[in-house]
Amino acid sequence: MFHIFCPYCQEYREEEEFHPSGQAHLIRPADPASVSDEEWGDYLFFRDNPRGIHHEMWVHRLGCRKFFNITRDTATYEILETYRMGEQPSITAANAEVRREQGVQTADGGWQTVGAQPENSRLNEETPS
């Protein structure tokens, strides 16, 4: 079971309290009437499905009921960070390896080596502190 850090509640909660809501950072066409059927279909139905770093939108459905984003490694299921809607991720596919070498971002904005997870680490853990 995952424990996911809610950036609004500022605490780890069990995975069952959350629900995935699809790919994050999708931009709706400004004027849907002006796009072709093919472009509209691409917007509605096609999503990235990478092996590796992926940004997903989730909702804390049994808690604060707010939507937020998760940066997750789809190959390992590792949650690298959570962040509020409207914010940009600090971890991207381009800088993920560098970030792993540096460590993980903690809830207070600092960085911690991956091998030693602090109690406020933004990574998922088996048992929250």
Tab-separated table of C-alpha atoms in Angstrom:
chain	number	residue	atom	x	y	z
A	1	MET	CA	0.000	0.000	0.000
A	2	PHE	CA	1.172	3.498	-0.842
A	3	HIS	CA	1.029	6.426	1.498
A	4	ILE	CA	0.561	9.619	-0.473
A	5	PHE	CA	1.450	13.095	0.749
A	6	CYS	CA	-1.463	15.519	0.230
A	7	PRO	CA	-0.041	19.002	-0.468
A	8	TYR	CA	-3.208	20.609	0.929
A	9	CYS	CA	-3.672	18.552	4.115
A	10	GLN	CA	0.138	18.503	4.598
A	11	GLU	CA	0.159	14.860	5.722
A	12	TYR	CA	0.551	11.320	4.451
A	13	ARG	CA	-2.675	9.397	3.929
A	14	GLU	CA	-3.427	5.879	2.707
A	15	GLU	CA	-3.745	5.270	-1.018
A	16	GLU	CA	-7.428	4.311	-0.687
A	17	GLU	CA	-8.287	7.935	0.165
A	18	PHE	CA	-7.137	9.104	-3.267
A	19	HIS	CA	-8.288	8.563	-6.834
A	20	PRO	CA	-6.262	9.085	-10.036
A	21	SER	CA	-7.838	11.518	-12.480
A	22	GLY	CA	-5.616	11.228	-15.545
A	23	GLN	CA	-2.694	13.055	-17.058
A	24	ALA	CA	-1.747	16.409	-15.550
A	25	HIS	CA	-1.066	19.673	-17.379
A	26	LEU	CA	-3.401	19.122	-20.347
A	27	ILE	CA	-4.356	22.332	-22.120
A	28	ARG	CA	-7.860	22.578	-23.541
A	29	PRO	CA	-8.035	24.271	-26.956
A	30	ALA	CA	-8.956	27.951	-26.496
A	31	ASP	CA	-11.605	27.812	-29.225
A	32	PRO	CA	-12.886	24.227	-29.583
A	33	ALA	CA	-15.062	25.197	-32.568
A	34	SER	CA	-11.991	26.199	-34.588
A	35	VAL	CA	-10.056	22.922	-34.224
A	36	SER	CA	-10.459	19.993	-36.577
A	37	ASP	CA	-12.236	16.807	-35.535
A	38	GLU	CA	-8.866	15.048	-35.502
A	39	GLU	CA	-7.314	17.662	-33.178
A	40	TRP	CA	-10.354	17.577	-30.885
A	41	GLY	CA	-10.249	13.770	-30.807
A	42	ASP	CA	-6.549	13.875	-29.939
A	43	TYR	CA	-7.292	16.247	-27.046
A	44	LEU	CA	-10.163	14.120	-25.724
A	45	PHE	CA	-8.780	10.619	-26.108
A	46	PHE	CA	-4.997	10.502	-26.479
A	47	ARG	CA	-2.750	10.646	-23.423
A	48	ASP	CA	0.934	10.055	-22.807
A	49	ASN	CA	1.770	6.638	-21.409
A	50	PRO	CA	5.522	6.781	-20.787
A	51	ARG	CA	7.738	4.290	-19.049
A	52	GLY	CA	9.380	6.491	-16.458
A	53	ILE	CA	8.534	9.969	-15.201
A	54	HIS	CA	4.875	10.951	-15.610
A	55	HIS	CA	2.777	13.789	-14.172
A	56	GLU	CA	-0.691	12.735	-13.032
A	57	MET	CA	-3.690	14.530	-11.564
A	58	TRP	CA	-5.210	12.965	-8.422
A	59	VAL	CA	-8.022	13.898	-6.046
A	60	HIS	CA	-8.065	13.413	-2.264
A	61	ARG	CA	-11.616	12.078	-2.418
A	62	LEU	CA	-11.936	10.949	1.210
A	63	GLY	CA	-10.064	13.913	2.667
A	64	CYS	CA	-10.005	17.542	1.572
A	65	ARG	CA	-11.529	16.632	-1.848
A	66	LYS	CA	-9.023	18.839	-3.645
A	67	PHE	CA	-7.236	17.989	-6.877
A	68	PHE	CA	-3.426	17.991	-6.952
A	69	ASN	CA	-0.623	16.604	-9.110
A	70	ILE	CA	1.799	13.744	-8.558
A	71	THR	CA	5.106	13.134	-10.313
A	72	ARG	CA	5.443	9.361	-10.471
A	73	ASP	CA	7.844	6.863	-12.025
A	74	THR	CA	5.557	4.462	-13.886
A	75	ALA	CA	8.238	1.761	-14.025
A	76	THR	CA	8.782	1.589	-10.256
A	77	TYR	CA	5.514	3.126	-8.941
A	78	GLU	CA	7.692	5.526	-6.943
A	79	ILE	CA	6.001	8.836	-6.157
A	80	LEU	CA	8.697	11.483	-6.520
A	81	GLU	CA	6.695	14.548	-5.500
A	82	THR	CA	3.228	15.963	-5.009
A	83	TYR	CA	2.289	19.560	-5.725
A	84	ARG	CA	-0.785	21.773	-5.827
A	85	MET	CA	-2.852	22.535	-8.899
A	86	GLY	CA	-1.449	25.513	-10.791
A	87	GLU	CA	2.127	24.777	-9.690
A	88	GLN	CA	4.780	23.365	-11.994
A	89	PRO	CA	6.675	20.161	-11.158
A	90	SER	CA	10.239	20.458	-9.922
A	91	ILE	CA	11.034	16.983	-11.278
A	92	THR	CA	10.804	16.332	-15.023
A	93	ALA	CA	11.962	13.506	-17.271
A	94	ALA	CA	14.955	15.677	-18.223
A	95	ASN	CA	16.202	16.234	-14.651
A	96	ALA	CA	14.916	13.121	-12.855
A	97	GLU	CA	18.263	11.311	-12.662
A	98	VAL	CA	20.043	14.406	-11.375
A	99	ARG	CA	17.305	14.854	-8.754
A	100	ARG	CA	17.636	11.216	-7.680
A	101	GLU	CA	21.380	11.669	-7.220
A	102	GLN	CA	20.795	14.854	-5.218
A	103	GLY	CA	18.045	13.301	-3.144
A	104	VAL	CA	14.356	13.926	-2.618
A	105	GLN	CA	12.507	17.102	-1.862
A	106	THR	CA	11.086	17.277	1.630
A	107	ALA	CA	7.803	18.919	2.601
A	108	ASP	CA	9.689	21.965	3.895
A	109	GLY	CA	11.328	22.471	0.477
A	110	GLY	CA	14.755	21.017	1.325
A	111	TRP	CA	16.482	17.983	-0.208
A	112	GLN	CA	17.313	14.664	1.458
A	113	THR	CA	19.419	11.774	0.129
A	114	VAL	CA	17.140	9.049	-1.241
A	115	GLY	CA	18.597	6.323	0.965
A	116	ALA	CA	17.541	8.057	4.190
A	117	GLN	CA	13.946	9.188	3.992
A	118	PRO	CA	12.966	11.771	6.602
A	119	GLU	CA	9.567	11.615	8.231
A	120	ASN	CA	8.357	14.488	6.047
A	121	SER	CA	9.766	13.106	2.788
A	122	ARG	CA	7.645	13.658	-0.304
A	123	LEU	CA	8.337	10.099	-1.454
A	124	ASN	CA	5.798	7.394	-0.834
A	125	GLU	CA	6.623	5.145	2.091
A	126	GLU	CA	5.363	1.848	3.407
A	127	THR	CA	4.735	3.295	6.869
A	128	PRO	CA	4.205	6.997	7.488
A	129	SER	CA	5.878	8.700	10.421
